[in-house]
């Protein structure tokens, strides 16, 4: 969801909440009961959306990771097999918090004959940065 859509949802909720409380009051539901109930329902809906978003993003990441692993297994001597949609397999692993596996992939990638030195250096720098962050250093 982009910024404009998020803002639109917030605006709609800001106008909907007082109207829902008035509507509940018209049907005899007290304000002290309807406001917290509506707030709890909105919180539940937001939590549900956030969880679904996180699960979808994780599934997408793991499917791309599986595709990259399959490419590397099919063509272990090709430097281009380590990339899926322009992202390196080691970068995907680092993003998912798999440092040891990423280090192994970087080592295998560095041993390939056609792998550019700049890419290898960038991957090693990213690995070092993640390891420092993990240890709490800056």
Coordinates of N, CA and C in Angstrom, one line a residue:
X1 N 0.9 -1.2 0.0 CA 0.0 0.0 0.0 C 0.9 1.2 0.0
X2 N 0.6 2.1 -0.9 CA 1.5 3.3 -1.0 C 1.0 4.4 0.0
X3 N 1.7 5.5 0.1 CA 1.5 6.6 1.0 C 0.1 7.1 0.9
X4 N -0.3 7.4 -0.4 CA -1.7 8.0 -0.6 C -2.8 7.1 -0.2
X5 N -2.7 5.8 -0.4 CA -3.7 4.8 0.0 C -3.7 4.7 1.5
X6 N -2.6 4.7 2.1 CA -2.6 4.7 3.6 C -3.2 5.9 4.2
X7 N -2.9 7.1 3.6 CA -3.6 8.3 4.1 C -5.1 8.3 3.9
X8 N -5.5 7.8 2.8 CA -7.0 7.7 2.5 C -7.7 6.8 3.5
X9 N -7.0 5.7 3.9 CA -7.6 4.8 4.9 C -7.7 5.5 6.2
X10 N -6.7 6.2 6.6 CA -6.7 6.9 7.9 C -7.8 8.0 7.9
X11 N -8.0 8.7 6.8 CA -9.0 9.7 6.7 C -10.4 9.1 6.8
X12 N -10.6 8.0 6.1 CA -11.9 7.3 6.2 C -12.2 6.8 7.6
X13 N -11.2 6.2 8.2 CA -11.4 5.8 9.6 C -11.6 6.9 10.6
X14 N -11.0 8.1 10.3 CA -11.2 9.2 11.2 C -12.6 9.8 11.1
X15 N -13.2 9.7 9.9 CA -14.6 10.1 9.8 C -15.6 9.0 10.2
X16 N -15.2 7.8 10.0 CA -16.1 6.7 10.3 C -16.3 6.5 11.8
X17 N -15.3 6.6 12.6 CA -15.3 6.3 14.0 C -16.4 7.2 14.7
X18 N -16.5 8.5 14.6 CA -17.5 9.3 15.3 C -18.9 8.9 14.8
X19 N -19.0 8.6 13.5 CA -20.3 8.3 12.9 C -20.8 6.9 13.5
X20 N -19.9 6.0 13.6 CA -20.3 4.7 14.2 C -20.7 4.8 15.7
X21 N -20.1 5.7 16.4 CA -20.4 5.9 17.8 C -21.8 6.6 17.9
X22 N -22.1 7.5 17.0 CA -23.4 8.2 17.0 C -24.5 7.2 16.6
X23 N -24.2 6.4 15.6 CA -25.2 5.4 15.1 C -25.5 4.4 16.3
X24 N -24.4 3.9 17.0 CA -24.6 3.0 18.1 C -25.5 3.7 19.2
X25 N -25.2 5.0 19.5 CA -26.0 5.7 20.5 C -27.5 5.8 20.0
X26 N -27.7 6.0 18.8 CA -29.1 6.1 18.3 C -29.8 4.8 18.5
X27 N -29.2 3.7 18.5 CA -29.8 2.4 18.8 C -29.8 2.0 20.2
X28 N -29.4 2.9 21.1 CA -29.4 2.6 22.5 C -28.2 2.1 23.2
X29 N -27.1 2.0 22.4 CA -25.9 1.5 23.0 C -25.1 2.7 23.6
X30 N -24.7 2.6 24.8 CA -24.0 3.7 25.4 C -22.7 4.0 24.8
X31 N -22.3 5.3 24.9 CA -21.0 5.7 24.4 C -19.8 5.0 25.0
X32 N -19.9 4.8 26.3 CA -18.8 4.1 27.0 C -18.6 2.7 26.6
X33 N -19.6 2.1 26.0 CA -19.5 0.7 25.5 C -19.1 0.7 24.0
X34 N -19.7 1.6 23.2 CA -19.5 1.5 21.8 C -18.1 2.0 21.3
X35 N -17.6 3.0 22.0 CA -16.3 3.5 21.6 C -15.2 2.5 21.8
X36 N -15.0 1.9 23.0 CA -14.0 0.9 23.1 C -14.2 -0.4 22.2
X37 N -15.5 -0.7 22.0 CA -15.7 -1.9 21.2 C -15.3 -1.6 19.7
X38 N -15.7 -0.4 19.2 CA -15.3 -0.1 17.9 C -13.7 0.1 17.8
X39 N -13.1 0.6 18.8 CA -11.7 0.7 18.8 C -11.0 -0.6 18.8
X40 N -11.6 -1.6 19.5 CA -11.0 -2.9 19.6 C -11.2 -3.6 18.2
X41 N -12.3 -3.4 17.6 CA -12.6 -4.0 16.2 C -11.6 -3.4 15.2
X42 N -11.4 -2.1 15.3 CA -10.4 -1.5 14.3 C -9.0 -2.0 14.6
X43 N -8.7 -2.1 15.8 CA -7.3 -2.6 16.2 C -7.2 -4.1 15.7
X44 N -8.2 -4.9 15.8 CA -8.2 -6.3 15.4 C -8.0 -6.3 13.8
X45 N -8.7 -5.4 13.1 CA -8.6 -5.4 11.7 C -7.2 -5.0 11.2
X46 N -6.7 -4.0 11.9 CA -5.3 -3.5 11.6 C -4.3 -4.6 11.8
X47 N -4.4 -5.3 13.0 CA -3.5 -6.4 13.3 C -3.6 -7.5 12.3
X48 N -4.8 -7.8 11.9 CA -5.0 -8.9 10.8 C -4.4 -8.5 9.5
X49 N -4.5 -7.3 9.1 CA -3.9 -6.8 7.9 C -2.4 -6.8 8.0
X50 N -1.8 -6.4 9.1 CA -0.4 -6.4 9.3 C 0.2 -7.8 9.2
X51 N -0.5 -8.7 9.9 CA 0.0 -10.1 9.9 C -0.1 -10.7 8.5
X52 N -1.2 -10.5 7.8 CA -1.3 -11.0 6.4 C -0.2 -10.4 5.5
X53 N 0.1 -9.1 5.7 CA 1.1 -8.5 4.9 C 2.5 -9.1 5.2
X54 N 2.8 -9.3 6.4 CA 4.1 -9.9 6.8 C 4.2 -11.3 6.3
X55 N 3.2 -12.1 6.4 CA 3.2 -13.5 5.9 C 3.4 -13.5 4.3
X56 N 2.7 -12.6 3.6 CA 2.8 -12.6 2.2 C 4.2 -12.2 1.8
X57 N 4.8 -11.2 2.5 CA 6.1 -10.7 2.2 C 7.1 -11.9 2.4
X58 N 6.9 -12.6 3.5 CA 7.9 -13.7 3.8 C 7.7 -14.8 2.8
X59 N 6.5 -15.1 2.4 CA 6.3 -16.2 1.4 C 7.0 -15.8 0.1
X60 N 6.9 -14.5 -0.3 CA 7.5 -14.0 -1.5 C 9.0 -14.1 -1.5
X61 N 9.5 -13.7 -0.3 CA 11.0 -13.8 -0.1 C 11.5 -15.3 -0.2
X62 N 10.8 -16.2 0.4 CA 11.2 -17.6 0.4 C 11.1 -18.2 -0.9
X63 N 10.1 -17.8 -1.7 CA 9.9 -18.3 -3.0 C 11.0 -17.8 -4.0
X64 N 11.4 -16.6 -3.8 CA 12.6 -16.1 -4.6 C 13.9 -16.7 -4.2
X65 N 14.0 -17.0 -2.9 CA 15.2 -17.7 -2.4 C 15.2 -19.1 -2.9
X66 N 14.1 -19.8 -3.0 CA 14.1 -21.2 -3.5 C 14.4 -21.2 -5.0
X67 N 13.9 -20.1 -5.7 CA 14.2 -20.0 -7.2 C 15.7 -19.8 -7.4
X68 N 16.3 -19.0 -6.5 CA 17.8 -18.7 -6.7 C 18.6 -20.0 -6.4
X69 N 18.2 -20.7 -5.3 CA 18.9 -21.9 -5.0 C 18.7 -23.0 -6.1
X70 N 17.6 -23.0 -6.7 CA 17.4 -24.0 -7.9 C 18.3 -23.6 -9.0
X71 N 18.4 -22.3 -9.3 CA 19.2 -21.8 -10.4 C 20.7 -22.2 -10.2
X72 N 21.1 -22.0 -8.9 CA 22.5 -22.3 -8.6 C 22.8 -23.8 -8.7
X73 N 21.8 -24.6 -8.3 CA 21.9 -26.0 -8.4 C 22.0 -26.5 -9.8
X74 N 21.2 -25.8 -10.7 CA 21.3 -26.2 -12.1 C 22.5 -25.8 -12.8
X75 N 23.0 -24.6 -12.5 CA 24.2 -24.0 -13.2 C 25.2 -23.5 -12.1
X76 N 25.9 -24.4 -11.4 CA 26.8 -24.0 -10.3 C 28.0 -23.2 -10.8
X77 N 28.3 -23.3 -12.1 CA 29.5 -22.6 -12.6 C 29.2 -21.2 -13.2
X78 N 27.9 -20.8 -13.2 CA 27.5 -19.6 -13.8 C 27.3 -18.5 -12.8
X79 N 28.0 -17.4 -12.9 CA 27.8 -16.3 -11.9 C 26.4 -15.7 -12.0
X80 N 25.8 -15.7 -13.2 CA 24.5 -15.1 -13.4 C 23.4 -16.0 -12.7
X81 N 23.7 -17.3 -12.4 CA 22.7 -18.1 -11.7 C 22.5 -17.7 -10.3
X82 N 23.4 -16.9 -9.7 CA 23.2 -16.4 -8.3 C 22.3 -15.2 -8.2
X83 N 21.7 -14.8 -9.3 CA 20.9 -13.6 -9.3 C 19.4 -14.0 -9.7
X84 N 18.5 -13.4 -8.9 CA 17.0 -13.5 -9.3 C 16.5 -12.1 -9.2
X85 N 15.9 -11.7 -10.3 CA 15.3 -10.3 -10.4 C 16.3 -9.3 -10.0
X86 N 17.6 -9.5 -10.3 CA 18.6 -8.5 -10.1 C 19.2 -8.5 -8.6
X87 N 18.7 -9.4 -7.8 CA 19.2 -9.5 -6.4 C 20.0 -10.8 -6.3
X88 N 21.1 -10.7 -5.6 CA 22.0 -11.8 -5.4 C 21.5 -12.7 -4.3
X89 N 21.8 -14.0 -4.4 CA 21.3 -15.0 -3.4 C 21.8 -14.6 -2.1
X90 N 23.1 -14.2 -1.9 CA 23.6 -13.8 -0.6 C 22.9 -12.7 0.0
X91 N 22.5 -11.7 -0.8 CA 21.7 -10.6 -0.3 C 20.4 -11.0 0.3
X92 N 19.7 -11.9 -0.4 CA 18.4 -12.5 0.0 C 18.6 -13.2 1.4
X93 N 19.7 -14.0 1.5 CA 20.0 -14.7 2.7 C 20.3 -13.8 3.9
X94 N 21.0 -12.7 3.6 CA 21.3 -11.7 4.6 C 20.1 -11.0 5.1
X95 N 19.2 -10.7 4.2 CA 17.9 -10.0 4.6 C 17.1 -10.9 5.5
X96 N 17.2 -12.3 5.2 CA 16.4 -13.2 6.0 C 17.1 -13.6 7.3
X97 N 18.3 -13.1 7.5 CA 19.1 -13.3 8.8 C 19.9 -14.6 8.8
X98 N 20.2 -15.1 7.6 CA 21.0 -16.4 7.5 C 22.4 -16.0 7.1
X99 N 23.2 -15.6 8.1 CA 24.5 -15.1 7.8 C 25.5 -16.2 7.4
X100 N 25.4 -17.3 8.1 CA 26.4 -18.4 7.8 C 26.2 -18.9 6.4
X101 N 24.9 -19.1 6.0 CA 24.6 -19.6 4.7 C 25.0 -18.6 3.6
X102 N 24.8 -17.3 3.9 CA 25.2 -16.2 3.0 C 26.8 -16.2 2.9
X103 N 27.5 -16.4 4.0 CA 28.9 -16.4 3.9 C 29.4 -17.6 3.0
X104 N 28.8 -18.7 3.1 CA 29.1 -19.8 2.2 C 28.8 -19.5 0.7
X105 N 27.7 -18.9 0.5 CA 27.3 -18.5 -0.9 C 28.3 -17.5 -1.4
X106 N 28.7 -16.5 -0.6 CA 29.7 -15.5 -1.1 C 31.1 -16.2 -1.4
X107 N 31.5 -17.2 -0.6 CA 32.7 -17.9 -0.8 C 32.6 -18.7 -2.1
X108 N 31.5 -19.4 -2.4 CA 31.4 -20.1 -3.6 C 31.4 -19.1 -4.8
X109 N 30.7 -18.0 -4.7 CA 30.6 -17.0 -5.7 C 32.0 -16.4 -6.0
X110 N 32.8 -16.2 -5.0 CA 34.1 -15.6 -5.2 C 35.0 -16.6 -5.9
X111 N 34.8 -17.9 -5.7 CA 35.6 -18.9 -6.4 C 35.3 -19.0 -7.9
X112 N 34.2 -18.5 -8.3 CA 33.8 -18.6 -9.8 C 34.7 -17.8 -10.6
X113 N 35.0 -18.2 -11.8 CA 35.9 -17.5 -12.7 C 35.4 -16.2 -13.2
X114 N 34.1 -16.1 -13.5 CA 33.5 -14.9 -14.1 C 32.9 -13.9 -13.2
X115 N 33.0 -14.1 -11.9 CA 32.4 -13.2 -10.9 C 33.1 -11.9 -10.8
X116 N 32.5 -10.8 -11.0 CA 33.2 -9.5 -10.9 C 33.6 -9.2 -9.5
X117 N 34.8 -8.7 -9.4 CA 35.4 -8.4 -8.1 C 34.6 -7.3 -7.3
X118 N 34.0 -6.4 -8.0 CA 33.2 -5.3 -7.3 C 32.0 -5.9 -6.6
X119 N 31.4 -6.9 -7.3 CA 30.2 -7.5 -6.7 C 30.6 -8.4 -5.5
X120 N 31.7 -9.0 -5.6 CA 32.2 -9.9 -4.5 C 32.5 -9.0 -3.3
X121 N 33.2 -7.8 -3.5 CA 33.6 -6.9 -2.5 C 32.3 -6.3 -1.8
X122 N 31.3 -6.0 -2.6 CA 30.1 -5.4 -2.1 C 29.3 -6.4 -1.2
X123 N 29.3 -7.7 -1.6 CA 28.7 -8.7 -0.9 C 29.4 -9.0 0.5
X124 N 30.7 -9.0 0.4 CA 31.5 -9.2 1.6 C 31.3 -8.0 2.6
X125 N 31.2 -6.8 2.0 CA 31.0 -5.6 2.9 C 29.6 -5.7 3.5
X126 N 28.6 -6.1 2.8 CA 27.3 -6.3 3.4 C 27.3 -7.3 4.5
X127 N 28.0 -8.4 4.3 CA 28.1 -9.5 5.3 C 28.8 -8.9 6.6
X128 N 29.9 -8.2 6.4 CA 30.6 -7.6 7.5 C 29.6 -6.6 8.3
X129 N 28.9 -5.8 7.5 CA 28.0 -4.9 8.1 C 26.9 -5.6 9.0
X130 N 26.4 -6.7 8.4 CA 25.3 -7.4 9.2 C 25.9 -8.0 10.4
X131 N 27.1 -8.6 10.3 CA 27.8 -9.2 11.5 C 28.1 -8.2 12.6
X132 N 28.5 -7.0 12.2 CA 28.8 -5.9 13.1 C 27.5 -5.5 13.8
X133 N 26.4 -5.3 13.0 CA 25.1 -5.0 13.6 C 24.7 -6.0 14.6
X134 N 24.9 -7.3 14.3 CA 24.5 -8.4 15.1 C 25.3 -8.3 16.5
X135 N 26.5 -7.9 16.4 CA 27.3 -7.8 17.6 C 27.1 -6.5 18.4
X136 N 26.4 -5.6 17.8 CA 26.1 -4.3 18.4 C 27.1 -3.2 18.2
X137 N 28.0 -3.5 17.2 CA 29.0 -2.5 16.9 C 28.5 -1.5 15.8
X138 N 29.2 -0.5 15.6 CA 28.7 0.5 14.5 C 29.8 0.6 13.5

